[in-house]
Amino acid sequence: MKTLIIVAHPNLETSVINKRWVEALRKYPEKYTVHELYKVYPDGNINAEKEQQLIESHSNLVLQFPFYWFNCPPLLKRWLDDVFTYGWAYGSNGGDKLKNRKAALAVSAGINKEDYSEEGRYRYTLEHLLSPFETTFLYCNADYRSFFAFYGAENEPSVSELEKSAQDYLNFVDNL
């Protein structure tokens, strides 16, 4: 089965990294379904049942988003709240739809990797800051597979850096 990529970027057209990743994924429609939340739900009203069915029809799940304010974009947070419900994603009334499903994150970080360290500007690693997502997947008994990150997106990456990142991202998703 295919991998579902939930893309949550409020302005994908002006993105450098996330846009390039989506372009790379779309070259392989037999392997990936790219689902752009801000395009599908411009009003923010999420159809949770439709989203749950979409997840159920795929073997793997990747949440792709720009990391800002040390979190995800607001529509992705709302999506998680609306879609990962009791009785579907967790709980005693079924709640097993994510069980053993491979799940991962793909994150673009505007600042440099050195800033995301105990000695760096923000004193925490990206892994630490993304731990609520990992914990969410673990709580739902999903098979969390870590994250893929591009650091320094604000530094206007070169074409070769973009291409390498896109290829590395595809390899990451293929190896979930």
Short mmCIF file of N, CA and C in Angstrom, two decimals:
data_model
loop_
_atom_site.label_atom_id
_atom_site.label_comp_id
_atom_site.label_asym_id
_atom_site.label_seq_id
_atom_site.Cartn_x
_atom_site.Cartn_y
_atom_site.Cartn_z
N MET A 1 0.83 -1.20 0.00
CA MET A 1 0.00 0.00 0.00
C MET A 1 0.87 1.26 0.00
N LYS A 2 0.24 2.37 -0.27
CA LYS A 2 0.93 3.63 -0.42
C LYS A 2 1.15 4.34 0.92
N THR A 3 2.00 5.34 0.86
CA THR A 3 2.26 6.21 2.00
C THR A 3 1.46 7.49 1.83
N LEU A 4 0.76 7.87 2.89
CA LEU A 4 0.00 9.12 2.91
C LEU A 4 0.88 10.20 3.52
N ILE A 5 1.06 11.29 2.76
CA ILE A 5 1.84 12.43 3.23
C ILE A 5 0.86 13.56 3.51
N ILE A 6 0.70 13.91 4.77
CA ILE A 6 -0.14 15.04 5.17
C ILE A 6 0.74 16.27 5.15
N VAL A 7 0.50 17.16 4.21
CA VAL A 7 1.30 18.38 4.08
C VAL A 7 0.53 19.53 4.71
N ALA A 8 1.16 20.15 5.69
CA ALA A 8 0.51 21.26 6.39
C ALA A 8 1.42 22.48 6.32
N HIS A 9 1.32 23.18 5.23
CA HIS A 9 2.08 24.41 5.03
C HIS A 9 1.09 25.50 4.66
N PRO A 10 1.02 26.57 5.46
CA PRO A 10 0.02 27.62 5.20
C PRO A 10 0.19 28.35 3.88
N ASN A 11 1.38 28.29 3.29
CA ASN A 11 1.59 28.97 2.01
C ASN A 11 2.62 28.18 1.20
N LEU A 12 2.22 27.03 0.74
CA LEU A 12 3.13 26.12 0.05
C LEU A 12 3.74 26.75 -1.21
N GLU A 13 3.01 27.59 -1.89
CA GLU A 13 3.53 28.18 -3.13
C GLU A 13 4.76 29.04 -2.91
N THR A 14 4.89 29.64 -1.73
CA THR A 14 6.07 30.47 -1.46
C THR A 14 7.15 29.69 -0.72
N SER A 15 6.89 28.46 -0.40
CA SER A 15 7.86 27.62 0.29
C SER A 15 9.00 27.24 -0.65
N VAL A 16 10.14 27.01 -0.08
CA VAL A 16 11.27 26.52 -0.85
C VAL A 16 11.40 25.01 -0.62
N ILE A 17 11.56 24.61 0.62
CA ILE A 17 11.82 23.21 0.95
C ILE A 17 10.57 22.36 0.80
N ASN A 18 9.50 22.71 1.49
CA ASN A 18 8.29 21.88 1.45
C ASN A 18 7.73 21.75 0.04
N LYS A 19 7.78 22.82 -0.71
CA LYS A 19 7.32 22.78 -2.10
C LYS A 19 8.16 21.81 -2.92
N ARG A 20 9.47 21.85 -2.73
CA ARG A 20 10.36 20.94 -3.46
C ARG A 20 10.10 19.49 -3.07
N TRP A 21 9.86 19.25 -1.78
CA TRP A 21 9.55 17.88 -1.33
C TRP A 21 8.26 17.38 -1.97
N VAL A 22 7.25 18.23 -2.02
CA VAL A 22 5.98 17.83 -2.64
C VAL A 22 6.18 17.53 -4.12
N GLU A 23 6.94 18.36 -4.81
CA GLU A 23 7.22 18.10 -6.23
C GLU A 23 7.88 16.74 -6.42
N ALA A 24 8.83 16.41 -5.54
CA ALA A 24 9.51 15.11 -5.64
C ALA A 24 8.55 13.96 -5.38
N LEU A 25 7.71 14.09 -4.38
CA LEU A 25 6.74 13.04 -4.06
C LEU A 25 5.75 12.82 -5.19
N ARG A 26 5.32 13.89 -5.82
CA ARG A 26 4.30 13.80 -6.87
C ARG A 26 4.81 13.10 -8.13
N LYS A 27 6.09 12.90 -8.24
CA LYS A 27 6.65 12.14 -9.37
C LYS A 27 6.35 10.66 -9.24
N TYR A 28 5.89 10.23 -8.07
CA TYR A 28 5.65 8.81 -7.81
C TYR A 28 4.25 8.59 -7.22
N PRO A 29 3.21 8.88 -8.00
CA PRO A 29 1.84 8.75 -7.47
C PRO A 29 1.45 7.33 -7.11
N GLU A 30 2.19 6.37 -7.64
CA GLU A 30 1.91 4.98 -7.29
C GLU A 30 2.41 4.64 -5.88
N LYS A 31 3.29 5.48 -5.33
CA LYS A 31 3.88 5.23 -4.01
C LYS A 31 3.36 6.16 -2.93
N TYR A 32 3.00 7.39 -3.32
CA TYR A 32 2.66 8.41 -2.32
C TYR A 32 1.36 9.12 -2.68
N THR A 33 0.58 9.39 -1.66
CA THR A 33 -0.57 10.28 -1.79
C THR A 33 -0.22 11.55 -1.03
N VAL A 34 -0.17 12.68 -1.75
CA VAL A 34 0.13 13.97 -1.13
C VAL A 34 -1.21 14.66 -0.84
N HIS A 35 -1.43 14.95 0.43
CA HIS A 35 -2.71 15.53 0.88
C HIS A 35 -2.41 16.86 1.56
N GLU A 36 -2.70 17.96 0.86
CA GLU A 36 -2.39 19.31 1.35
C GLU A 36 -3.55 19.86 2.17
N LEU A 37 -3.37 19.93 3.47
CA LEU A 37 -4.44 20.36 4.36
C LEU A 37 -4.93 21.78 4.08
N TYR A 38 -4.02 22.71 3.85
CA TYR A 38 -4.45 24.10 3.63
C TYR A 38 -5.18 24.27 2.30
N LYS A 39 -4.94 23.39 1.36
CA LYS A 39 -5.66 23.43 0.10
C LYS A 39 -7.04 22.78 0.24
N VAL A 40 -7.10 21.66 0.94
CA VAL A 40 -8.36 20.92 1.10
C VAL A 40 -9.29 21.62 2.09
N TYR A 41 -8.73 22.25 3.12
CA TYR A 41 -9.54 22.88 4.17
C TYR A 41 -9.16 24.35 4.36
N PRO A 42 -9.38 25.20 3.34
CA PRO A 42 -8.99 26.61 3.48
C PRO A 42 -9.78 27.33 4.57
N ASP A 43 -10.97 26.81 4.90
CA ASP A 43 -11.78 27.41 5.96
C ASP A 43 -11.49 26.81 7.33
N GLY A 44 -10.61 25.78 7.38
CA GLY A 44 -10.24 25.16 8.65
C GLY A 44 -11.22 24.14 9.18
N ASN A 45 -12.30 23.90 8.45
CA ASN A 45 -13.30 22.92 8.89
C ASN A 45 -12.94 21.55 8.34
N ILE A 46 -12.45 20.70 9.21
CA ILE A 46 -11.92 19.39 8.82
C ILE A 46 -13.00 18.33 8.86
N ASN A 47 -13.06 17.52 7.81
CA ASN A 47 -13.97 16.38 7.75
C ASN A 47 -13.22 15.18 8.34
N ALA A 48 -13.38 14.97 9.64
CA ALA A 48 -12.61 13.96 10.36
C ALA A 48 -12.86 12.55 9.81
N GLU A 49 -14.08 12.24 9.50
CA GLU A 49 -14.38 10.90 8.99
C GLU A 49 -13.67 10.65 7.67
N LYS A 50 -13.69 11.62 6.78
CA LYS A 50 -13.00 11.50 5.50
C LYS A 50 -11.49 11.33 5.71
N GLU A 51 -10.93 12.09 6.64
CA GLU A 51 -9.51 11.99 6.94
C GLU A 51 -9.15 10.64 7.53
N GLN A 52 -9.99 10.14 8.40
CA GLN A 52 -9.77 8.82 9.00
C GLN A 52 -9.79 7.73 7.93
N GLN A 53 -10.74 7.83 7.01
CA GLN A 53 -10.81 6.86 5.92
C GLN A 53 -9.57 6.93 5.04
N LEU A 54 -9.09 8.13 4.81
CA LEU A 54 -7.88 8.32 4.01
C LEU A 54 -6.68 7.65 4.69
N ILE A 55 -6.54 7.85 5.97
CA ILE A 55 -5.45 7.21 6.71
C ILE A 55 -5.58 5.69 6.64
N GLU A 56 -6.77 5.19 6.85
CA GLU A 56 -7.01 3.74 6.85
C GLU A 56 -6.69 3.10 5.49
N SER A 57 -6.77 3.87 4.42
CA SER A 57 -6.52 3.32 3.08
C SER A 57 -5.03 3.35 2.71
N HIS A 58 -4.17 3.74 3.63
CA HIS A 58 -2.73 3.79 3.41
C HIS A 58 -2.00 3.01 4.49
N SER A 59 -0.83 2.50 4.14
CA SER A 59 -0.07 1.73 5.13
C SER A 59 0.79 2.60 6.03
N ASN A 60 1.32 3.69 5.50
CA ASN A 60 2.22 4.56 6.26
C ASN A 60 1.66 5.98 6.29
N LEU A 61 2.10 6.73 7.31
CA LEU A 61 1.64 8.10 7.48
C LEU A 61 2.83 9.01 7.79
N VAL A 62 2.96 10.09 7.02
CA VAL A 62 4.00 11.08 7.28
C VAL A 62 3.33 12.44 7.41
N LEU A 63 3.68 13.16 8.48
CA LEU A 63 3.23 14.53 8.65
C LEU A 63 4.37 15.44 8.23
N GLN A 64 4.14 16.26 7.21
CA GLN A 64 5.16 17.16 6.66
C GLN A 64 4.75 18.59 6.93
N PHE A 65 5.64 19.35 7.56
CA PHE A 65 5.30 20.73 7.89
C PHE A 65 6.54 21.57 8.18
N PRO A 66 6.40 22.90 8.06
CA PRO A 66 7.47 23.78 8.50
C PRO A 66 7.38 23.92 10.02
N PHE A 67 8.51 23.92 10.66
CA PHE A 67 8.57 24.04 12.12
C PHE A 67 8.74 25.51 12.46
N TYR A 68 7.72 26.09 13.06
CA TYR A 68 7.85 27.48 13.49
C TYR A 68 7.14 27.68 14.81
N TRP A 69 7.63 28.63 15.56
CA TRP A 69 7.21 28.80 16.95
C TRP A 69 7.32 27.48 17.70
N PHE A 70 8.31 26.68 17.27
CA PHE A 70 8.66 25.43 17.94
C PHE A 70 7.49 24.46 18.01
N ASN A 71 6.72 24.44 16.94
CA ASN A 71 5.55 23.57 16.86
C ASN A 71 5.15 23.43 15.38
N CYS A 72 3.96 22.89 15.18
CA CYS A 72 3.43 22.72 13.83
C CYS A 72 2.48 23.87 13.50
N PRO A 73 2.13 24.03 12.23
CA PRO A 73 1.13 25.03 11.86
C PRO A 73 -0.21 24.71 12.53
N PRO A 74 -1.02 25.74 12.79
CA PRO A 74 -2.26 25.54 13.54
C PRO A 74 -3.24 24.56 12.90
N LEU A 75 -3.31 24.51 11.58
CA LEU A 75 -4.26 23.59 10.95
C LEU A 75 -3.86 22.13 11.18
N LEU A 76 -2.57 21.84 11.27
CA LEU A 76 -2.15 20.48 11.57
C LEU A 76 -2.52 20.11 13.00
N LYS A 77 -2.36 21.03 13.92
CA LYS A 77 -2.76 20.76 15.31
C LYS A 77 -4.26 20.48 15.37
N ARG A 78 -5.03 21.27 14.66
CA ARG A 78 -6.48 21.05 14.64
C ARG A 78 -6.80 19.70 14.00
N TRP A 79 -6.09 19.37 12.92
CA TRP A 79 -6.29 18.09 12.25
C TRP A 79 -6.04 16.95 13.22
N LEU A 80 -4.94 17.02 13.95
CA LEU A 80 -4.65 15.98 14.95
C LEU A 80 -5.77 15.88 15.98
N ASP A 81 -6.23 17.01 16.48
CA ASP A 81 -7.31 17.02 17.48
C ASP A 81 -8.61 16.44 16.93
N ASP A 82 -8.93 16.78 15.69
CA ASP A 82 -10.19 16.33 15.09
C ASP A 82 -10.15 14.90 14.58
N VAL A 83 -9.01 14.45 14.10
CA VAL A 83 -8.91 13.15 13.43
C VAL A 83 -8.50 12.03 14.39
N PHE A 84 -7.57 12.29 15.27
CA PHE A 84 -7.08 11.26 16.20
C PHE A 84 -8.01 11.20 17.41
N THR A 85 -9.20 10.70 17.21
CA THR A 85 -10.24 10.72 18.24
C THR A 85 -10.30 9.44 19.06
N TYR A 86 -10.92 9.58 20.22
CA TYR A 86 -11.17 8.44 21.09
C TYR A 86 -12.10 7.48 20.34
N GLY A 87 -11.78 6.21 20.41
CA GLY A 87 -12.57 5.21 19.71
C GLY A 87 -12.10 4.96 18.28
N TRP A 88 -11.25 5.84 17.78
CA TRP A 88 -10.67 5.62 16.46
C TRP A 88 -9.15 5.45 16.59
N ALA A 89 -8.46 6.45 17.13
CA ALA A 89 -7.01 6.40 17.25
C ALA A 89 -6.53 5.81 18.58
N TYR A 90 -7.36 5.87 19.57
CA TYR A 90 -7.00 5.37 20.90
C TYR A 90 -8.28 5.09 21.68
N GLY A 91 -8.12 4.44 22.83
CA GLY A 91 -9.25 4.21 23.72
C GLY A 91 -9.76 2.78 23.69
N SER A 92 -10.66 2.49 24.61
CA SER A 92 -11.15 1.12 24.78
C SER A 92 -12.25 0.73 23.78
N ASN A 93 -12.86 1.69 23.12
CA ASN A 93 -13.92 1.40 22.14
C ASN A 93 -13.33 1.28 20.73
N GLY A 94 -12.53 0.30 20.51
CA GLY A 94 -11.86 0.18 19.21
C GLY A 94 -10.53 0.87 19.30
N GLY A 95 -10.48 2.11 18.90
CA GLY A 95 -9.31 2.94 19.09
C GLY A 95 -7.98 2.36 18.64
N ASP A 96 -8.00 1.58 17.58
CA ASP A 96 -6.76 0.93 17.17
C ASP A 96 -6.41 1.17 15.71
N LYS A 97 -6.94 2.19 15.11
CA LYS A 97 -6.74 2.40 13.67
C LYS A 97 -5.32 2.84 13.32
N LEU A 98 -4.56 3.29 14.29
CA LEU A 98 -3.17 3.65 14.03
C LEU A 98 -2.21 2.57 14.53
N LYS A 99 -2.74 1.54 15.15
CA LYS A 99 -1.91 0.50 15.75
C LYS A 99 -1.00 -0.13 14.69
N ASN A 100 0.28 -0.13 14.99
CA ASN A 100 1.33 -0.69 14.13
C ASN A 100 1.50 0.00 12.78
N ARG A 101 0.77 1.08 12.55
CA ARG A 101 0.94 1.84 11.30
C ARG A 101 2.23 2.64 11.40
N LYS A 102 3.09 2.54 10.41
CA LYS A 102 4.34 3.29 10.41
C LYS A 102 4.01 4.77 10.25
N ALA A 103 4.62 5.58 11.13
CA ALA A 103 4.36 7.01 11.13
C ALA A 103 5.68 7.76 11.32
N ALA A 104 5.78 8.91 10.67
CA ALA A 104 7.01 9.70 10.74
C ALA A 104 6.68 11.17 10.51
N LEU A 105 7.69 12.00 10.69
CA LEU A 105 7.57 13.44 10.48
C LEU A 105 8.60 13.88 9.45
N ALA A 106 8.26 14.90 8.69
CA ALA A 106 9.19 15.58 7.78
C ALA A 106 9.06 17.06 8.08
N VAL A 107 10.15 17.64 8.55
CA VAL A 107 10.10 19.00 9.09
C VAL A 107 11.15 19.87 8.44
N SER A 108 10.74 21.06 8.05
CA SER A 108 11.70 22.06 7.61
C SER A 108 11.86 23.06 8.73
N ALA A 109 13.11 23.27 9.12
CA ALA A 109 13.43 24.21 10.19
C ALA A 109 14.16 25.40 9.58
N GLY A 110 13.71 26.57 9.87
CA GLY A 110 14.31 27.75 9.29
C GLY A 110 15.72 28.03 9.75
N ILE A 111 16.00 27.67 10.98
CA ILE A 111 17.31 27.99 11.54
C ILE A 111 18.28 26.82 11.42
N ASN A 112 19.53 27.07 11.73
CA ASN A 112 20.58 26.07 11.56
C ASN A 112 20.54 24.99 12.63
N LYS A 113 21.07 23.84 12.28
CA LYS A 113 21.08 22.69 13.18
C LYS A 113 21.82 23.00 14.49
N GLU A 114 22.90 23.76 14.42
CA GLU A 114 23.67 24.09 15.62
C GLU A 114 22.82 24.80 16.67
N ASP A 115 21.83 25.57 16.22
CA ASP A 115 20.96 26.27 17.15
C ASP A 115 20.05 25.32 17.92
N TYR A 116 19.80 24.14 17.34
CA TYR A 116 18.99 23.11 17.99
C TYR A 116 19.90 22.10 18.68
N SER A 117 20.55 22.54 19.74
CA SER A 117 21.41 21.66 20.53
C SER A 117 21.41 22.18 21.97
N GLU A 118 21.88 21.36 22.88
CA GLU A 118 21.94 21.79 24.28
C GLU A 118 22.83 23.01 24.44
N GLU A 119 23.85 23.14 23.60
CA GLU A 119 24.75 24.28 23.67
C GLU A 119 24.32 25.41 22.74
N GLY A 120 23.33 25.17 21.92
CA GLY A 120 22.91 26.13 20.92
C GLY A 120 21.98 27.20 21.45
N ARG A 121 21.57 28.03 20.55
CA ARG A 121 20.75 29.20 20.88
C ARG A 121 19.44 28.83 21.59
N TYR A 122 18.82 27.70 21.19
CA TYR A 122 17.51 27.35 21.74
C TYR A 122 17.57 26.25 22.79
N ARG A 123 18.79 25.73 23.10
CA ARG A 123 19.06 24.80 24.19
C ARG A 123 18.38 23.44 24.09
N TYR A 124 17.64 23.19 23.03
CA TYR A 124 16.99 21.90 22.86
C TYR A 124 17.22 21.39 21.44
N THR A 125 17.30 20.09 21.31
CA THR A 125 17.42 19.50 19.98
C THR A 125 16.05 19.47 19.32
N LEU A 126 16.06 19.35 18.01
CA LEU A 126 14.79 19.22 17.30
C LEU A 126 14.08 17.94 17.73
N GLU A 127 14.84 16.90 17.98
CA GLU A 127 14.25 15.65 18.46
C GLU A 127 13.48 15.87 19.76
N HIS A 128 14.07 16.63 20.66
CA HIS A 128 13.39 16.94 21.92
C HIS A 128 12.12 17.76 21.67
N LEU A 129 12.24 18.78 20.83
CA LEU A 129 11.09 19.65 20.58
C LEU A 129 9.96 18.94 19.84
N LEU A 130 10.29 17.90 19.07
CA LEU A 130 9.27 17.13 18.36
C LEU A 130 8.71 15.97 19.19
N SER A 131 9.18 15.81 20.40
CA SER A 131 8.74 14.67 21.23
C SER A 131 7.23 14.61 21.47
N PRO A 132 6.49 15.71 21.52
CA PRO A 132 5.03 15.57 21.65
C PRO A 132 4.39 14.80 20.48
N PHE A 133 4.94 14.94 19.29
CA PHE A 133 4.42 14.19 18.14
C PHE A 133 4.74 12.71 18.30
N GLU A 134 5.97 12.42 18.69
CA GLU A 134 6.36 11.04 18.94
C GLU A 134 5.46 10.42 20.02
N THR A 135 5.24 11.16 21.09
CA THR A 135 4.40 10.66 22.18
C THR A 135 2.97 10.43 21.72
N THR A 136 2.47 11.29 20.88
CA THR A 136 1.12 11.11 20.33
C THR A 136 1.03 9.80 19.55
N PHE A 137 2.00 9.58 18.68
CA PHE A 137 2.00 8.34 17.90
C PHE A 137 2.14 7.12 18.81
N LEU A 138 3.01 7.21 19.80
CA LEU A 138 3.18 6.09 20.72
C LEU A 138 1.90 5.83 21.52
N TYR A 139 1.24 6.89 21.93
CA TYR A 139 -0.03 6.76 22.67
C TYR A 139 -1.08 6.03 21.83
N CYS A 140 -1.03 6.25 20.55
CA CYS A 140 -1.98 5.61 19.62
C CYS A 140 -1.46 4.26 19.11
N ASN A 141 -0.37 3.78 19.68
CA ASN A 141 0.22 2.49 19.32
C ASN A 141 0.71 2.42 17.87
N ALA A 142 1.00 3.57 17.29
CA ALA A 142 1.59 3.58 15.95
C ALA A 142 3.06 3.20 16.06
N ASP A 143 3.64 2.86 14.94
CA ASP A 143 5.05 2.50 14.86
C ASP A 143 5.82 3.74 14.43
N TYR A 144 6.16 4.59 15.42
CA TYR A 144 6.83 5.85 15.12
C TYR A 144 8.25 5.59 14.61
N ARG A 145 8.59 6.19 13.46
CA ARG A 145 9.86 5.94 12.78
C ARG A 145 10.79 7.14 12.77
N SER A 146 10.59 8.10 13.62
CA SER A 146 11.46 9.26 13.74
C SER A 146 11.07 10.38 12.77
N PHE A 147 12.04 11.23 12.46
CA PHE A 147 11.74 12.38 11.61
C PHE A 147 12.87 12.64 10.63
N PHE A 148 12.51 13.34 9.57
CA PHE A 148 13.45 13.83 8.58
C PHE A 148 13.42 15.34 8.69
N ALA A 149 14.58 15.98 8.70
CA ALA A 149 14.60 17.43 8.85
C ALA A 149 15.54 18.09 7.86
N PHE A 150 15.14 19.27 7.46
CA PHE A 150 16.02 20.16 6.70
C PHE A 150 16.21 21.39 7.57
N TYR A 151 17.46 21.69 7.88
CA TYR A 151 17.79 22.85 8.72
C TYR A 151 18.28 24.01 7.85
N GLY A 152 18.02 25.22 8.32
CA GLY A 152 18.55 26.39 7.65
C GLY A 152 17.77 26.84 6.44
N ALA A 153 16.48 26.55 6.41
CA ALA A 153 15.65 26.91 5.26
C ALA A 153 15.63 28.43 5.03
N GLU A 154 15.83 29.21 6.08
CA GLU A 154 15.83 30.67 5.94
C GLU A 154 17.08 31.19 5.21
N ASN A 155 18.07 30.32 5.03
CA ASN A 155 19.34 30.73 4.43
C ASN A 155 19.37 30.58 2.91
N GLU A 156 18.22 30.49 2.29
CA GLU A 156 18.12 30.36 0.83
C GLU A 156 19.04 29.25 0.31
N PRO A 157 18.62 28.00 0.50
CA PRO A 157 19.45 26.88 0.05
C PRO A 157 19.66 26.88 -1.45
N SER A 158 20.80 26.35 -1.86
CA SER A 158 21.13 26.28 -3.28
C SER A 158 20.29 25.20 -3.96
N VAL A 159 20.30 25.22 -5.27
CA VAL A 159 19.57 24.22 -6.05
C VAL A 159 20.09 22.82 -5.71
N SER A 160 21.39 22.68 -5.58
CA SER A 160 21.95 21.35 -5.26
C SER A 160 21.53 20.90 -3.86
N GLU A 161 21.46 21.83 -2.91
CA GLU A 161 20.99 21.48 -1.56
C GLU A 161 19.52 21.05 -1.59
N LEU A 162 18.73 21.75 -2.39
CA LEU A 162 17.31 21.40 -2.53
C LEU A 162 17.15 20.01 -3.14
N GLU A 163 17.91 19.74 -4.19
CA GLU A 163 17.82 18.45 -4.87
C GLU A 163 18.26 17.32 -3.95
N LYS A 164 19.35 17.54 -3.23
CA LYS A 164 19.83 16.53 -2.30
C LYS A 164 18.80 16.28 -1.20
N SER A 165 18.22 17.34 -0.68
CA SER A 165 17.21 17.21 0.37
C SER A 165 16.00 16.43 -0.14
N ALA A 166 15.55 16.72 -1.35
CA ALA A 166 14.40 16.02 -1.92
C ALA A 166 14.71 14.53 -2.09
N GLN A 167 15.89 14.21 -2.59
CA GLN A 167 16.27 12.80 -2.76
C GLN A 167 16.41 12.09 -1.41
N ASP A 168 17.01 12.77 -0.45
CA ASP A 168 17.14 12.19 0.89
C ASP A 168 15.77 11.97 1.54
N TYR A 169 14.86 12.90 1.30
CA TYR A 169 13.50 12.77 1.83
C TYR A 169 12.80 11.56 1.22
N LEU A 170 12.89 11.41 -0.10
CA LEU A 170 12.29 10.24 -0.75
C LEU A 170 12.88 8.94 -0.19
N ASN A 171 14.17 8.91 0.02
CA ASN A 171 14.81 7.73 0.60
C ASN A 171 14.29 7.46 2.00
N PHE A 172 14.14 8.51 2.78
CA PHE A 172 13.61 8.37 4.14
C PHE A 172 12.21 7.76 4.12
N VAL A 173 11.34 8.30 3.28
CA VAL A 173 9.96 7.81 3.21
C VAL A 173 9.93 6.37 2.69
N ASP A 174 10.76 6.07 1.73
CA ASP A 174 10.80 4.70 1.18
C ASP A 174 11.26 3.68 2.21
N ASN A 175 12.04 4.12 3.18
CA ASN A 175 12.58 3.19 4.16
C ASN A 175 11.83 3.19 5.49
N LEU A 176 10.62 3.69 5.50
CA LEU A 176 9.84 3.66 6.75
C LEU A 176 9.62 2.22 7.19
#
